[in-house]
PDB file of C-alpha atoms in Angstrom:
ATOM      1  CA  UNK A   5      40.041  37.878  46.617  1.00 49.00           C
ATOM      2  CA  UNK A   6      36.810  35.984  46.346  1.00 52.00           C
ATOM      3  CA  UNK A   7      36.303  32.330  45.695  1.00 53.00           C
ATOM      4  CA  UNK A   8      34.519  33.011  42.455  1.00 55.00           C
ATOM      5  CA  UNK A   9      37.659  34.387  40.840  1.00 60.00           C
ATOM      6  CA  UNK A  10      39.673  31.259  41.632  1.00 64.00           C
ATOM      7  CA  UNK A  11      37.222  28.892  39.917  1.00 64.00           C
ATOM      8  CA  UNK A  12      38.048  27.840  36.411  1.00 65.00           C
ATOM      9  CA  UNK A  13      35.603  29.203  33.889  1.00 70.00           C
ATOM     10  CA  UNK A  14      33.427  26.863  31.960  1.00 76.00           C
ATOM     11  CA  UNK A  15      34.420  26.633  28.396  1.00 80.00           C
ATOM     12  CA  UNK A  16      31.980  26.580  25.563  1.00 80.00           C
ATOM     13  CA  UNK A  17      32.313  23.416  23.519  1.00 81.00           C
ATOM     14  CA  UNK A  18      30.375  23.253  20.273  1.00 82.00           C
ATOM     15  CA  UNK A  19      28.279  20.185  19.578  1.00 81.00           C
ATOM     16  CA  UNK A  20      29.701  17.916  16.933  1.00 83.00           C
ATOM     17  CA  UNK A  21      28.335  18.719  13.507  1.00 87.00           C
ATOM     18  CA  UNK A  22      26.353  15.950  11.908  1.00 83.00           C
ATOM     19  CA  UNK A  23      27.109  15.024   8.356  1.00 87.00           C
ATOM     20  CA  UNK A  24      24.395  15.143   5.753  1.00 86.00           C
ATOM     21  CA  UNK A  25      24.179  11.333   5.740  1.00 87.00           C
ATOM     22  CA  UNK A  26      23.719  11.256   9.543  1.00 86.00           C
ATOM     23  CA  UNK A  27      20.970  13.873   9.370  1.00 87.00           C
ATOM     24  CA  UNK A  28      19.168  11.953   6.609  1.00 88.00           C
ATOM     25  CA  UNK A  29      19.471   8.731   8.623  1.00 88.00           C
ATOM     26  CA  UNK A  30      17.977  10.458  11.687  1.00 85.00           C
ATOM     27  CA  UNK A  31      15.082  11.798   9.619  1.00 85.00           C
ATOM     28  CA  UNK A  32      14.399   8.528   7.814  1.00 85.00           C
ATOM     29  CA  UNK A  33      14.493   6.445  10.998  1.00 87.00           C
ATOM     30  CA  UNK A  34      12.396   8.813  13.101  1.00 90.00           C
ATOM     31  CA  UNK A  35       9.114   7.310  14.377  1.00 90.00           C
ATOM     32  CA  UNK A  36       6.938   9.817  12.516  1.00 92.00           C
ATOM     33  CA  UNK A  37       8.653   9.101   9.207  1.00 92.00           C
ATOM     34  CA  UNK A  38       8.184   5.371   9.689  1.00 92.00           C
ATOM     35  CA  UNK A  39       4.508   5.848  10.610  1.00 94.00           C
ATOM     36  CA  UNK A  40       3.902   8.087   7.609  1.00 94.00           C
ATOM     37  CA  UNK A  41       5.641   5.641   5.286  1.00 94.00           C
ATOM     38  CA  UNK A  42       3.605   2.696   6.585  1.00 96.00           C
ATOM     39  CA  UNK A  43       0.358   4.591   6.013  1.00 97.00           C
ATOM     40  CA  UNK A  44       1.494   5.606   2.507  1.00 96.00           C
ATOM     41  CA  UNK A  45       2.390   1.986   1.678  1.00 97.00           C
ATOM     42  CA  UNK A  46      -0.995   0.851   2.984  1.00 97.00           C
ATOM     43  CA  UNK A  47      -2.822   3.308   0.706  1.00 96.00           C
ATOM     44  CA  UNK A  48      -0.687   2.395  -2.312  1.00 96.00           C
ATOM     45  CA  UNK A  49      -1.424  -1.311  -1.803  1.00 96.00           C
ATOM     46  CA  UNK A  50      -5.117  -0.548  -1.263  1.00 95.00           C
ATOM     47  CA  UNK A  51      -5.216   1.535  -4.450  1.00 95.00           C
ATOM     48  CA  UNK A  52      -3.444  -1.181  -6.422  1.00 95.00           C
ATOM     49  CA  UNK A  53      -5.723  -4.019  -5.326  1.00 94.00           C
ATOM     50  CA  UNK A  54      -8.826  -1.823  -5.232  1.00 93.00           C
ATOM     51  CA  UNK A  55      -8.504  -1.026  -8.942  1.00 92.00           C
ATOM     52  CA  UNK A  56      -8.257  -4.727  -9.776  1.00 92.00           C
ATOM     53  CA  UNK A  57     -11.288  -5.850  -7.772  1.00 91.00           C
ATOM     54  CA  UNK A  58     -14.992  -5.556  -8.388  1.00 89.00           C
ATOM     55  CA  UNK A  59     -16.185  -2.202  -6.940  1.00 85.00           C
ATOM     56  CA  UNK A  60     -18.926  -4.053  -5.043  1.00 88.00           C
ATOM     57  CA  UNK A  61     -16.258  -5.702  -2.882  1.00 90.00           C
ATOM     58  CA  UNK A  62     -13.585  -3.011  -2.617  1.00 91.00           C
ATOM     59  CA  UNK A  63     -13.215   0.516  -3.916  1.00 93.00           C
ATOM     60  CA  UNK A  64      -9.838   2.235  -4.263  1.00 95.00           C
ATOM     61  CA  UNK A  65      -9.141   5.297  -2.103  1.00 95.00           C
ATOM     62  CA  UNK A  66      -9.142   7.561  -5.181  1.00 94.00           C
ATOM     63  CA  UNK A  67     -12.743   6.551  -5.971  1.00 94.00           C
ATOM     64  CA  UNK A  68     -13.760   7.082  -2.357  1.00 94.00           C
ATOM     65  CA  UNK A  69     -12.157  10.531  -2.329  1.00 95.00           C
ATOM     66  CA  UNK A  70     -13.880  11.491  -5.603  1.00 95.00           C
ATOM     67  CA  UNK A  71     -17.250  10.276  -4.278  1.00 94.00           C
ATOM     68  CA  UNK A  72     -16.722  12.272  -1.064  1.00 94.00           C
ATOM     69  CA  UNK A  73     -16.048  15.431  -3.080  1.00 95.00           C
ATOM     70  CA  UNK A  74     -19.227  14.831  -5.118  1.00 96.00           C
ATOM     71  CA  UNK A  75     -21.259  14.388  -1.913  1.00 94.00           C
ATOM     72  CA  UNK A  76     -19.836  17.601  -0.459  1.00 94.00           C
ATOM     73  CA  UNK A  77     -20.536  19.579  -3.653  1.00 95.00           C
ATOM     74  CA  UNK A  78     -24.114  18.318  -3.929  1.00 96.00           C
ATOM     75  CA  UNK A  79     -24.922  18.966  -0.259  1.00 93.00           C
ATOM     76  CA  UNK A  80     -25.907  15.349   0.337  1.00 94.00           C
ATOM     77  CA  UNK A  81     -23.127  14.876   2.892  1.00 93.00           C
ATOM     78  CA  UNK A  82     -24.384  17.773   5.012  1.00 93.00           C
ATOM     79  CA  UNK A  83     -27.948  16.432   4.932  1.00 93.00           C
ATOM     80  CA  UNK A  84     -26.804  12.916   5.855  1.00 92.00           C
ATOM     81  CA  UNK A  85     -24.598  14.283   8.626  1.00 93.00           C
ATOM     82  CA  UNK A  86     -27.529  16.153  10.180  1.00 91.00           C
ATOM     83  CA  UNK A  87     -29.752  13.084   9.885  1.00 89.00           C
ATOM     84  CA  UNK A  88     -27.091  11.064  11.702  1.00 89.00           C
ATOM     85  CA  UNK A  89     -26.109  13.573  14.360  1.00 94.00           C
ATOM     86  CA  UNK A  90     -29.660  14.281  15.563  1.00 94.00           C
ATOM     87  CA  UNK A  91     -30.328  10.706  16.831  1.00 93.00           C
ATOM     88  CA  UNK A  92     -26.770  10.574  18.136  1.00 94.00           C
ATOM     89  CA  UNK A  93     -27.189  13.787  20.162  1.00 95.00           C
ATOM     90  CA  UNK A  94     -30.549  12.689  21.588  1.00 96.00           C
ATOM     91  CA  UNK A  95     -29.210   9.210  22.360  1.00 95.00           C
ATOM     92  CA  UNK A  96     -26.112  10.544  24.083  1.00 96.00           C
ATOM     93  CA  UNK A  97     -28.148  13.024  26.147  1.00 96.00           C
ATOM     94  CA  UNK A  98     -30.486  10.219  27.244  1.00 96.00           C
ATOM     95  CA  UNK A  99     -27.566   7.889  27.904  1.00 96.00           C
ATOM     96  CA  UNK A 100     -25.770  10.386  30.116  1.00 96.00           C
ATOM     97  CA  UNK A 101     -28.911  11.416  32.009  1.00 97.00           C
ATOM     98  CA  UNK A 102     -30.205   7.872  32.576  1.00 95.00           C
ATOM     99  CA  UNK A 103     -26.770   6.366  33.229  1.00 95.00           C
ATOM    100  CA  UNK A 104     -25.745   8.948  35.808  1.00 96.00           C
ATOM    101  CA  UNK A 105     -29.165   8.864  37.485  1.00 95.00           C
ATOM    102  CA  UNK A 106     -29.139   5.054  37.757  1.00 94.00           C
ATOM    103  CA  UNK A 107     -25.547   5.034  39.011  1.00 93.00           C
ATOM    104  CA  UNK A 108     -26.331   7.610  41.694  1.00 93.00           C
ATOM    105  CA  UNK A 109     -29.531   5.822  42.754  1.00 93.00           C
ATOM    106  CA  UNK A 110     -27.752   2.476  42.999  1.00 92.00           C
ATOM    107  CA  UNK A 111     -24.841   3.941  44.973  1.00 90.00           C
ATOM    108  CA  UNK A 112     -26.961   5.948  47.421  1.00 89.00           C
ATOM    109  CA  UNK A 113     -29.701   3.470  48.335  1.00 90.00           C
ATOM    110  CA  UNK A 114     -28.754  -0.128  49.106  1.00 90.00           C
ATOM    111  CA  UNK A 115     -32.267  -1.462  48.537  1.00 92.00           C
ATOM    112  CA  UNK A 116     -32.386  -0.045  45.016  1.00 91.00           C
ATOM    113  CA  UNK A 117     -28.899  -1.370  44.399  1.00 90.00           C
ATOM    114  CA  UNK A 118     -30.068  -4.867  45.360  1.00 93.00           C
ATOM    115  CA  UNK A 119     -33.111  -4.527  43.076  1.00 93.00           C
ATOM    116  CA  UNK A 120     -31.339  -3.047  40.027  1.00 91.00           C
ATOM    117  CA  UNK A 121     -27.938  -4.761  40.224  1.00 90.00           C
ATOM    118  CA  UNK A 122     -28.999  -8.131  38.728  1.00 91.00           C
ATOM    119  CA  UNK A 123     -30.671  -6.411  35.770  1.00 90.00           C
ATOM    120  CA  UNK A 124     -27.764  -4.045  35.118  1.00 89.00           C
ATOM    121  CA  UNK A 125     -25.230  -6.885  35.306  1.00 88.00           C
ATOM    122  CA  UNK A 126     -27.309  -9.204  33.107  1.00 89.00           C
ATOM    123  CA  UNK A 127     -27.958  -6.576  30.436  1.00 86.00           C
ATOM    124  CA  UNK A 128     -24.348  -5.363  30.559  1.00 86.00           C
ATOM    125  CA  UNK A 129     -23.099  -8.919  29.958  1.00 88.00           C
ATOM    126  CA  UNK A 130     -25.298  -9.510  26.890  1.00 87.00           C
ATOM    127  CA  UNK A 131     -23.457  -8.656  23.666  1.00 86.00           C
ATOM    128  CA  UNK A 132     -25.118  -5.651  21.995  1.00 81.00           C
ATOM    129  CA  UNK A 133     -25.003  -7.376  18.628  1.00 85.00           C
ATOM    130  CA  UNK A 134     -27.434  -9.957  20.018  1.00 85.00           C
ATOM    131  CA  UNK A 135     -29.941  -7.267  21.024  1.00 85.00           C
ATOM    132  CA  UNK A 136     -29.852  -5.194  17.852  1.00 87.00           C
ATOM    133  CA  UNK A 137     -32.219  -7.443  15.840  1.00 88.00           C
ATOM    134  CA  UNK A 138     -34.744  -7.311  18.699  1.00 89.00           C
ATOM    135  CA  UNK A 139     -34.426  -3.542  18.990  1.00 88.00           C
ATOM    136  CA  UNK A 140     -34.976  -3.201  15.239  1.00 89.00           C
ATOM    137  CA  UNK A 141     -38.104  -5.362  15.489  1.00 92.00           C
ATOM    138  CA  UNK A 142     -39.475  -3.402  18.445  1.00 92.00           C
ATOM    139  CA  UNK A 143     -38.378   0.151  17.591  1.00 89.00           C
ATOM    140  CA  UNK A 144     -37.720   0.020  13.852  1.00 88.00           C
ATOM    141  CA  UNK A 145     -34.908   1.569  11.848  1.00 87.00           C
ATOM    142  CA  UNK A 146     -35.990   5.156  12.178  1.00 90.00           C
ATOM    143  CA  UNK A 147     -35.207   7.711  14.892  1.00 91.00           C
ATOM    144  CA  UNK A 148     -36.453   5.675  17.874  1.00 92.00           C
ATOM    145  CA  UNK A 149     -34.544   2.567  16.820  1.00 91.00           C
ATOM    146  CA  UNK A 150     -31.285   4.459  16.363  1.00 91.00           C
ATOM    147  CA  UNK A 151     -31.639   6.166  19.735  1.00 93.00           C
ATOM    148  CA  UNK A 152     -32.521   2.861  21.441  1.00 91.00           C
ATOM    149  CA  UNK A 153     -29.488   1.102  19.967  1.00 91.00           C
ATOM    150  CA  UNK A 154     -27.194   3.919  21.081  1.00 91.00           C
ATOM    151  CA  UNK A 155     -28.623   3.982  24.604  1.00 92.00           C
ATOM    152  CA  UNK A 156     -28.404   0.190  24.921  1.00 89.00           C
ATOM    153  CA  UNK A 157     -24.732   0.281  23.958  1.00 89.00           C
ATOM    154  CA  UNK A 158     -23.579   3.235  26.033  1.00 91.00           C
ATOM    155  CA  UNK A 159     -25.721   3.383  29.183  1.00 93.00           C
ATOM    156  CA  UNK A 160     -24.196   0.468  31.090  1.00 91.00           C
ATOM    157  CA  UNK A 161     -20.582   1.701  31.204  1.00 92.00           C
ATOM    158  CA  UNK A 162     -21.879   5.036  32.504  1.00 94.00           C
ATOM    159  CA  UNK A 163     -24.040   3.338  35.163  1.00 93.00           C
ATOM    160  CA  UNK A 164     -21.193   1.101  36.325  1.00 92.00           C
ATOM    161  CA  UNK A 165     -18.601   3.898  36.388  1.00 92.00           C
ATOM    162  CA  UNK A 166     -20.906   6.342  38.180  1.00 93.00           C
ATOM    163  CA  UNK A 167     -21.758   3.692  40.756  1.00 92.00           C
ATOM    164  CA  UNK A 168     -18.085   2.787  41.248  1.00 90.00           C
ATOM    165  CA  UNK A 169     -17.042   6.422  41.443  1.00 89.00           C
ATOM    166  CA  UNK A 170     -19.538   7.197  44.197  1.00 87.00           C
ATOM    167  CA  UNK A 171     -18.865   3.962  46.115  1.00 84.00           C
ATOM    168  CA  UNK A 172     -15.086   4.322  45.988  1.00 82.00           C
ATOM    169  CA  UNK A 173     -14.884   7.793  47.513  1.00 77.00           C
ATOM    170  CA  UNK A 174     -12.458   7.581  50.398  1.00 72.00           C
ATOM    171  CA  UNK A 175     -13.771   8.084  53.912  1.00 74.00           C
ATOM    172  CA  UNK A 176     -11.286  10.886  54.538  1.00 74.00           C
ATOM    173  CA  UNK A 177     -12.739  12.839  51.614  1.00 76.00           C
ATOM    174  CA  UNK A 178     -16.249  12.423  53.038  1.00 74.00           C
ATOM    175  CA  UNK A 179     -15.083  13.607  56.456  1.00 79.00           C
ATOM    176  CA  UNK A 180     -13.462  16.686  54.924  1.00 83.00           C
ATOM    177  CA  UNK A 181     -16.685  17.425  53.044  1.00 79.00           C
ATOM    178  CA  UNK A 182     -18.752  17.090  56.209  1.00 80.00           C
ATOM    179  CA  UNK A 183     -16.294  19.334  58.086  1.00 85.00           C
ATOM    180  CA  UNK A 184     -16.920  22.038  55.505  1.00 85.00           C
ATOM    181  CA  UNK A 185     -20.686  21.598  55.738  1.00 83.00           C
ATOM    182  CA  UNK A 186     -21.312  19.470  52.633  1.00 80.00           C
ATOM    183  CA  UNK A 187     -24.558  17.540  52.507  1.00 78.00           C
ATOM    184  CA  UNK A 188     -25.106  14.077  50.996  1.00 71.00           C
TER     185      UNK A 188
END
């Protein structure tokens, strides 16, 4: 006789059945239901007050949706999207290239770090909103101005994070890399 036969068998016990009221309460008090309801209430209030205000100050969501459909049908939205995405793509490419290059240069060569660090810290500390009027005066509102504004906003976090990432590599990781023949 084996030990397995002497053990009592586990019995299957069904889960208690929830009443309809309990199920409705669980659904109505779930986080997603509450989130959805709060967004719906927000749009209802916006629609209500938007219809009673001057359209110059606030437009209701229904008018915004109708205008969006008109822009899509006429093709104006696609044209505007392309006009916006082209400076954005160029600006982001420049931001990534310049930011990573500056971060690497500052982390690898101490002398260049000492030279560039005061400028990076000073420009990073200046609020972008303060520089935008100057950038508009110097570069205008066309392609070059848009790219310059984007680069001025996004390059410094990339420089700082690249620099920190290279500087904070643990010594053990560098030793392992050297052991496997990695160069600088």
